[in-house]
Amino acid sequence: MSPAKTLFITGVSSGFGRALAQEALAAGHKVIGTVRNREAQQAFEALHPDRAFARLLDITDVAQINHVVAEVESDIGAIDVLVNNAGYGHEGIMEESSLEEMRHQFDVNVFGAAAMMKAVLPGMRQRRSGHIINITSMGGYITMPGIAWYCGSKFALEGISETLGKEVKPFGIHVTAVAPGSFRTEWAGRSMIRTPRAIADYDALFDPIRQAREEKSGKQPGDAVKAARAMLTIIDSDTPPAHLLLGSDALSLVREKLAALSAEIDAWEALTRSTDG
């Protein structure tokens, strides 16, 4: 195991963020976690008197992000690992879902994560070390009806992560996009925002999908504690991956998507090549 590190994790009140924070503390690391209220702040800091620090933060507030990161690095110490975990899922047929809902989905899942990265990068670059982990989703590779805004946000975060990783590699900074499959968190439960149904043409397609997702909430195959331990493994690695899938369902579904994409590229290869000079 590598020496103790300081982790900054967004969204530590539940789900992956809470599990990772607890496992990191148990492993001897120091954890700064973001929460949304004083009660959650007290509960988090009670996890460890010396190594658990909570900060009130809305990750859509860019100015506050910069202030909190500067304060943490000044008062607690250098941030070795940023984990962009805070986010939520929006469910709704694209035609039925408002652009306001899309903007909020991207404000949290993309712009908030990007602002966090920009805030920690100067310090990491100066120290020539650091690791950024962005929690994306298998929905950053595959798609399914009813989560267009969510998949769009995770596709965006995957692309940003991969590009940033190439930009900061010369400075000894690693970037990993961690894409979980279905886990027993609140993603499909109380954390999910659902657009009301309005267009009957989509009933046959989407009503069974929505019903199945609600029924499976809390019964998914993935264990958040095991996901946290997997993330600690890559944090301890000198050569962490640029992409990491978590869960056997993510593995099989993404492989199916890549195989289908490869077949489609092959099928249209002649037309693709026909546009050259």
mmCIF file with all atom_site columns, N, CA and C in Angstrom, residues 143-185:
data_model
loop_
_atom_site.group_PDB
_atom_site.id
_atom_site.type_symbol
_atom_site.label_atom_id
_atom_site.label_alt_id
_atom_site.label_comp_id
_atom_site.label_asym_id
_atom_site.label_entity_id
_atom_site.label_seq_id
_atom_site.pdbx_PDB_ins_code
_atom_site.Cartn_x
_atom_site.Cartn_y
_atom_site.Cartn_z
_atom_site.occupancy
_atom_site.B_iso_or_equiv
_atom_site.pdbx_formal_charge
_atom_site.auth_seq_id
_atom_site.auth_comp_id
_atom_site.auth_asym_id
_atom_site.auth_atom_id
_atom_site.pdbx_PDB_model_num
ATOM 1   N N  . THR A 1 143 ? -26.140 3.496  -24.173 1.00 0.00 ? 143 THR A N  1
ATOM 2   C CA . THR A 1 143 ? -27.328 4.317  -23.960 1.00 0.00 ? 143 THR A CA 1
ATOM 3   C C  . THR A 1 143 ? -28.556 3.423  -23.880 1.00 0.00 ? 143 THR A C  1
ATOM 4   N N  . MET A 1 144 ? -29.623 3.975  -23.330 1.00 0.00 ? 144 MET A N  1
ATOM 5   C CA . MET A 1 144 ? -30.908 3.292  -23.312 1.00 0.00 ? 144 MET A CA 1
ATOM 6   C C  . MET A 1 144 ? -32.001 4.348  -23.281 1.00 0.00 ? 144 MET A C  1
ATOM 7   N N  . PRO A 1 145 ? -33.189 4.032  -23.761 1.00 0.00 ? 145 PRO A N  1
ATOM 8   C CA . PRO A 1 145 ? -34.253 5.035  -23.808 1.00 0.00 ? 145 PRO A CA 1
ATOM 9   C C  . PRO A 1 145 ? -34.551 5.599  -22.423 1.00 0.00 ? 145 PRO A C  1
ATOM 10  N N  . GLY A 1 146 ? -34.727 6.917  -22.371 1.00 0.00 ? 146 GLY A N  1
ATOM 11  C CA . GLY A 1 146 ? -35.189 7.542  -21.145 1.00 0.00 ? 146 GLY A CA 1
ATOM 12  C C  . GLY A 1 146 ? -34.140 8.203  -20.280 1.00 0.00 ? 146 GLY A C  1
ATOM 13  N N  . ILE A 1 147 ? -32.880 8.140  -20.663 1.00 0.00 ? 147 ILE A N  1
ATOM 14  C CA . ILE A 1 147 ? -31.856 8.832  -19.866 1.00 0.00 ? 147 ILE A CA 1
ATOM 15  C C  . ILE A 1 147 ? -30.897 9.610  -20.778 1.00 0.00 ? 147 ILE A C  1
ATOM 16  N N  . ALA A 1 148 ? -31.472 10.310 -21.742 1.00 0.00 ? 148 ALA A N  1
ATOM 17  C CA . ALA A 1 148 ? -30.645 11.042 -22.708 1.00 0.00 ? 148 ALA A CA 1
ATOM 18  C C  . ALA A 1 148 ? -29.795 12.111 -22.039 1.00 0.00 ? 148 ALA A C  1
ATOM 19  N N  . TRP A 1 149 ? -30.395 12.894 -21.136 1.00 0.00 ? 149 TRP A N  1
ATOM 20  C CA . TRP A 1 149 ? -29.626 13.967 -20.500 1.00 0.00 ? 149 TRP A CA 1
ATOM 21  C C  . TRP A 1 149 ? -28.517 13.374 -19.630 1.00 0.00 ? 149 TRP A C  1
ATOM 22  N N  . TYR A 1 150 ? -28.821 12.291 -18.923 1.00 0.00 ? 150 TYR A N  1
ATOM 23  C CA . TYR A 1 150 ? -27.819 11.653 -18.068 1.00 0.00 ? 150 TYR A CA 1
ATOM 24  C C  . TYR A 1 150 ? -26.682 11.073 -18.909 1.00 0.00 ? 150 TYR A C  1
ATOM 25  N N  . CYS A 1 151 ? -27.024 10.269 -19.926 1.00 0.00 ? 151 CYS A N  1
ATOM 26  C CA . CYS A 1 151 ? -25.977 9.685  -20.768 1.00 0.00 ? 151 CYS A CA 1
ATOM 27  C C  . CYS A 1 151 ? -25.153 10.775 -21.444 1.00 0.00 ? 151 CYS A C  1
ATOM 28  N N  . GLY A 1 152 ? -25.813 11.822 -21.904 1.00 0.00 ? 152 GLY A N  1
ATOM 29  C CA . GLY A 1 152 ? -25.084 12.924 -22.528 1.00 0.00 ? 152 GLY A CA 1
ATOM 30  C C  . GLY A 1 152 ? -24.064 13.532 -21.579 1.00 0.00 ? 152 GLY A C  1
ATOM 31  N N  . SER A 1 153 ? -24.453 13.700 -20.318 1.00 0.00 ? 153 SER A N  1
ATOM 32  C CA . SER A 1 153 ? -23.534 14.289 -19.340 1.00 0.00 ? 153 SER A CA 1
ATOM 33  C C  . SER A 1 153 ? -22.359 13.365 -19.062 1.00 0.00 ? 153 SER A C  1
ATOM 34  N N  . LYS A 1 154 ? -22.604 12.070 -19.022 1.00 0.00 ? 154 LYS A N  1
ATOM 35  C CA . LYS A 1 154 ? -21.528 11.124 -18.726 1.00 0.00 ? 154 LYS A CA 1
ATOM 36  C C  . LYS A 1 154 ? -20.625 10.903 -19.942 1.00 0.00 ? 154 LYS A C  1
ATOM 37  N N  . PHE A 1 155 ? -21.180 10.926 -21.157 1.00 0.00 ? 155 PHE A N  1
ATOM 38  C CA . PHE A 1 155 ? -20.342 10.906 -22.355 1.00 0.00 ? 155 PHE A CA 1
ATOM 39  C C  . PHE A 1 155 ? -19.402 12.115 -22.333 1.00 0.00 ? 155 PHE A C  1
ATOM 40  N N  . ALA A 1 156 ? -19.943 13.276 -21.962 1.00 0.00 ? 156 ALA A N  1
ATOM 41  C CA . ALA A 1 156 ? -19.126 14.492 -21.915 1.00 0.00 ? 156 ALA A CA 1
ATOM 42  C C  . ALA A 1 156 ? -18.005 14.357 -20.892 1.00 0.00 ? 156 ALA A C  1
ATOM 43  N N  . LEU A 1 157 ? -18.318 13.844 -19.710 1.00 0.00 ? 157 LEU A N  1
ATOM 44  C CA . LEU A 1 157 ? -17.299 13.726 -18.674 1.00 0.00 ? 157 LEU A CA 1
ATOM 45  C C  . LEU A 1 157 ? -16.241 12.697 -19.047 1.00 0.00 ? 157 LEU A C  1
ATOM 46  N N  . GLU A 1 158 ? -16.640 11.630 -19.737 1.00 0.00 ? 158 GLU A N  1
ATOM 47  C CA . GLU A 1 158 ? -15.657 10.663 -20.234 1.00 0.00 ? 158 GLU A CA 1
ATOM 48  C C  . GLU A 1 158 ? -14.669 11.342 -21.182 1.00 0.00 ? 158 GLU A C  1
ATOM 49  N N  . GLY A 1 159 ? -15.194 12.132 -22.112 1.00 0.00 ? 159 GLY A N  1
ATOM 50  C CA . GLY A 1 159 ? -14.329 12.801 -23.087 1.00 0.00 ? 159 GLY A CA 1
ATOM 51  C C  . GLY A 1 159 ? -13.401 13.812 -22.454 1.00 0.00 ? 159 GLY A C  1
ATOM 52  N N  . ILE A 1 160 ? -13.932 14.577 -21.498 1.00 0.00 ? 160 ILE A N  1
ATOM 53  C CA . ILE A 1 160 ? -13.106 15.562 -20.794 1.00 0.00 ? 160 ILE A CA 1
ATOM 54  C C  . ILE A 1 160 ? -12.004 14.864 -20.014 1.00 0.00 ? 160 ILE A C  1
ATOM 55  N N  . SER A 1 161 ? -12.354 13.766 -19.338 1.00 0.00 ? 161 SER A N  1
ATOM 56  C CA . SER A 1 161 ? -11.370 13.026 -18.534 1.00 0.00 ? 161 SER A CA 1
ATOM 57  C C  . SER A 1 161 ? -10.235 12.506 -19.391 1.00 0.00 ? 161 SER A C  1
ATOM 58  N N  . GLU A 1 162 ? -10.584 11.881 -20.514 1.00 0.00 ? 162 GLU A N  1
ATOM 59  C CA . GLU A 1 162 ? -9.558  11.295 -21.370 1.00 0.00 ? 162 GLU A CA 1
ATOM 60  C C  . GLU A 1 162 ? -8.644  12.363 -21.945 1.00 0.00 ? 162 GLU A C  1
ATOM 61  N N  . THR A 1 163 ? -9.222  13.476 -22.373 1.00 0.00 ? 163 THR A N  1
ATOM 62  C CA . THR A 1 163 ? -8.415  14.568 -22.922 1.00 0.00 ? 163 THR A CA 1
ATOM 63  C C  . THR A 1 163 ? -7.508  15.172 -21.864 1.00 0.00 ? 163 THR A C  1
ATOM 64  N N  . LEU A 1 164 ? -8.068  15.447 -20.684 1.00 0.00 ? 164 LEU A N  1
ATOM 65  C CA . LEU A 1 164 ? -7.270  16.027 -19.610 1.00 0.00 ? 164 LEU A CA 1
ATOM 66  C C  . LEU A 1 164 ? -6.111  15.112 -19.241 1.00 0.00 ? 164 LEU A C  1
ATOM 67  N N  . GLY A 1 165 ? -6.368  13.812 -19.217 1.00 0.00 ? 165 GLY A N  1
ATOM 68  C CA . GLY A 1 165 ? -5.309  12.873 -18.879 1.00 0.00 ? 165 GLY A CA 1
ATOM 69  C C  . GLY A 1 165 ? -4.106  13.003 -19.795 1.00 0.00 ? 165 GLY A C  1
ATOM 70  N N  . LYS A 1 166 ? -4.355  13.239 -21.079 1.00 0.00 ? 166 LYS A N  1
ATOM 71  C CA . LYS A 1 166 ? -3.257  13.419 -22.028 1.00 0.00 ? 166 LYS A CA 1
ATOM 72  C C  . LYS A 1 166 ? -2.536  14.752 -21.810 1.00 0.00 ? 166 LYS A C  1
ATOM 73  N N  . GLU A 1 167 ? -3.291  15.766 -21.371 1.00 0.00 ? 167 GLU A N  1
ATOM 74  C CA . GLU A 1 167 ? -2.692  17.085 -21.166 1.00 0.00 ? 167 GLU A CA 1
ATOM 75  C C  . GLU A 1 167 ? -1.794  17.133 -19.937 1.00 0.00 ? 167 GLU A C  1
ATOM 76  N N  . VAL A 1 168 ? -2.166  16.402 -18.889 1.00 0.00 ? 168 VAL A N  1
ATOM 77  C CA . VAL A 1 168 ? -1.428  16.530 -17.623 1.00 0.00 ? 168 VAL A CA 1
ATOM 78  C C  . VAL A 1 168 ? -0.466  15.371 -17.351 1.00 0.00 ? 168 VAL A C  1
ATOM 79  N N  . LYS A 1 169 ? -0.441  14.391 -18.238 1.00 0.00 ? 169 LYS A N  1
ATOM 80  C CA . LYS A 1 169 ? 0.482   13.257 -18.043 1.00 0.00 ? 169 LYS A CA 1
ATOM 81  C C  . LYS A 1 169 ? 1.932   13.708 -17.877 1.00 0.00 ? 169 LYS A C  1
ATOM 82  N N  . PRO A 1 170 ? 2.413   14.719 -18.652 1.00 0.00 ? 170 PRO A N  1
ATOM 83  C CA . PRO A 1 170 ? 3.811   15.145 -18.483 1.00 0.00 ? 170 PRO A CA 1
ATOM 84  C C  . PRO A 1 170 ? 4.126   15.701 -17.094 1.00 0.00 ? 170 PRO A C  1
ATOM 85  N N  . PHE A 1 171 ? 3.082   16.057 -16.327 1.00 0.00 ? 171 PHE A N  1
ATOM 86  C CA . PHE A 1 171 ? 3.290   16.637 -15.002 1.00 0.00 ? 171 PHE A CA 1
ATOM 87  C C  . PHE A 1 171 ? 3.145   15.596 -13.888 1.00 0.00 ? 171 PHE A C  1
ATOM 88  N N  . GLY A 1 172 ? 3.045   14.325 -14.255 1.00 0.00 ? 172 GLY A N  1
ATOM 89  C CA . GLY A 1 172 ? 2.910   13.288 -13.242 1.00 0.00 ? 172 GLY A CA 1
ATOM 90  C C  . GLY A 1 172 ? 1.529   13.195 -12.636 1.00 0.00 ? 172 GLY A C  1
ATOM 91  N N  . ILE A 1 173 ? 0.532   13.753 -13.317 1.00 0.00 ? 173 ILE A N  1
ATOM 92  C CA . ILE A 1 173 ? -0.849  13.725 -12.834 1.00 0.00 ? 173 ILE A CA 1
ATOM 93  C C  . ILE A 1 173 ? -1.627  12.678 -13.624 1.00 0.00 ? 173 ILE A C  1
ATOM 94  N N  . HIS A 1 174 ? -2.345  11.836 -12.914 1.00 0.00 ? 174 HIS A N  1
ATOM 95  C CA . HIS A 1 174 ? -3.158  10.800 -13.541 1.00 0.00 ? 174 HIS A CA 1
ATOM 96  C C  . HIS A 1 174 ? -4.631  11.199 -13.520 1.00 0.00 ? 174 HIS A C  1
ATOM 97  N N  . VAL A 1 175 ? -5.363  10.809 -14.556 1.00 0.00 ? 175 VAL A N  1
ATOM 98  C CA . VAL A 1 175 ? -6.808  11.026 -14.610 1.00 0.00 ? 175 VAL A CA 1
ATOM 99  C C  . VAL A 1 175 ? -7.468  9.699  -14.977 1.00 0.00 ? 175 VAL A C  1
ATOM 100 N N  . THR A 1 176 ? -8.416  9.277  -14.160 1.00 0.00 ? 176 THR A N  1
ATOM 101 C CA . THR A 1 176 ? -9.139  8.036  -14.407 1.00 0.00 ? 176 THR A CA 1
ATOM 102 C C  . THR A 1 176 ? -10.635 8.295  -14.428 1.00 0.00 ? 176 THR A C  1
ATOM 103 N N  . ALA A 1 177 ? -11.289 7.847  -15.471 1.00 0.00 ? 177 ALA A N  1
ATOM 104 C CA . ALA A 1 177 ? -12.750 7.875  -15.534 1.00 0.00 ? 177 ALA A CA 1
ATOM 105 C C  . ALA A 1 177 ? -13.250 6.507  -15.078 1.00 0.00 ? 177 ALA A C  1
ATOM 106 N N  . VAL A 1 178 ? -13.957 6.488  -13.960 1.00 0.00 ? 178 VAL A N  1
ATOM 107 C CA . VAL A 1 178 ? -14.473 5.242  -13.396 1.00 0.00 ? 178 VAL A CA 1
ATOM 108 C C  . VAL A 1 178 ? -15.950 5.131  -13.766 1.00 0.00 ? 178 VAL A C  1
ATOM 109 N N  . ALA A 1 179 ? -16.291 4.077  -14.504 1.00 0.00 ? 179 ALA A N  1
ATOM 110 C CA . ALA A 1 179 ? -17.647 3.914  -15.038 1.00 0.00 ? 179 ALA A CA 1
ATOM 111 C C  . ALA A 1 179 ? -18.338 2.726  -14.371 1.00 0.00 ? 179 ALA A C  1
ATOM 112 N N  . PRO A 1 180 ? -19.148 2.978  -13.356 1.00 0.00 ? 180 PRO A N  1
ATOM 113 C CA . PRO A 1 180 ? -19.859 1.879  -12.701 1.00 0.00 ? 180 PRO A CA 1
ATOM 114 C C  . PRO A 1 180 ? -21.068 1.413  -13.509 1.00 0.00 ? 180 PRO A C  1
ATOM 115 N N  . GLY A 1 181 ? -21.421 0.158  -13.296 1.00 0.00 ? 181 GLY A N  1
ATOM 116 C CA . GLY A 1 181 ? -22.677 -0.370 -13.797 1.00 0.00 ? 181 GLY A CA 1
ATOM 117 C C  . GLY A 1 181 ? -23.767 -0.109 -12.781 1.00 0.00 ? 181 GLY A C  1
ATOM 118 N N  . SER A 1 182 ? -24.636 -1.076 -12.563 1.00 0.00 ? 182 SER A N  1
ATOM 119 C CA . SER A 1 182 ? -25.750 -0.924 -11.619 1.00 0.00 ? 182 SER A CA 1
ATOM 120 C C  . SER A 1 182 ? -25.295 -1.317 -10.216 1.00 0.00 ? 182 SER A C  1
ATOM 121 N N  . PHE A 1 183 ? -25.357 -0.368 -9.298  1.00 0.00 ? 183 PHE A N  1
ATOM 122 C CA . PHE A 1 183 ? -24.948 -0.601 -7.921  1.00 0.00 ? 183 PHE A CA 1
ATOM 123 C C  . PHE A 1 183 ? -26.093 -0.255 -6.966  1.00 0.00 ? 183 PHE A C  1
ATOM 124 N N  . ARG A 1 184 ? -26.003 -0.811 -5.779  1.00 0.00 ? 184 ARG A N  1
ATOM 125 C CA . ARG A 1 184 ? -27.019 -0.547 -4.763  1.00 0.00 ? 184 ARG A CA 1
ATOM 126 C C  . ARG A 1 184 ? -26.728 0.792  -4.077  1.00 0.00 ? 184 ARG A C  1
ATOM 127 N N  . THR A 1 185 ? -27.012 1.863  -4.804  1.00 0.00 ? 185 THR A N  1
ATOM 128 C CA . THR A 1 185 ? -26.940 3.223  -4.272  1.00 0.00 ? 185 THR A CA 1
ATOM 129 C C  . THR A 1 185 ? -28.321 3.840  -4.452  1.00 0.00 ? 185 THR A C  1
#
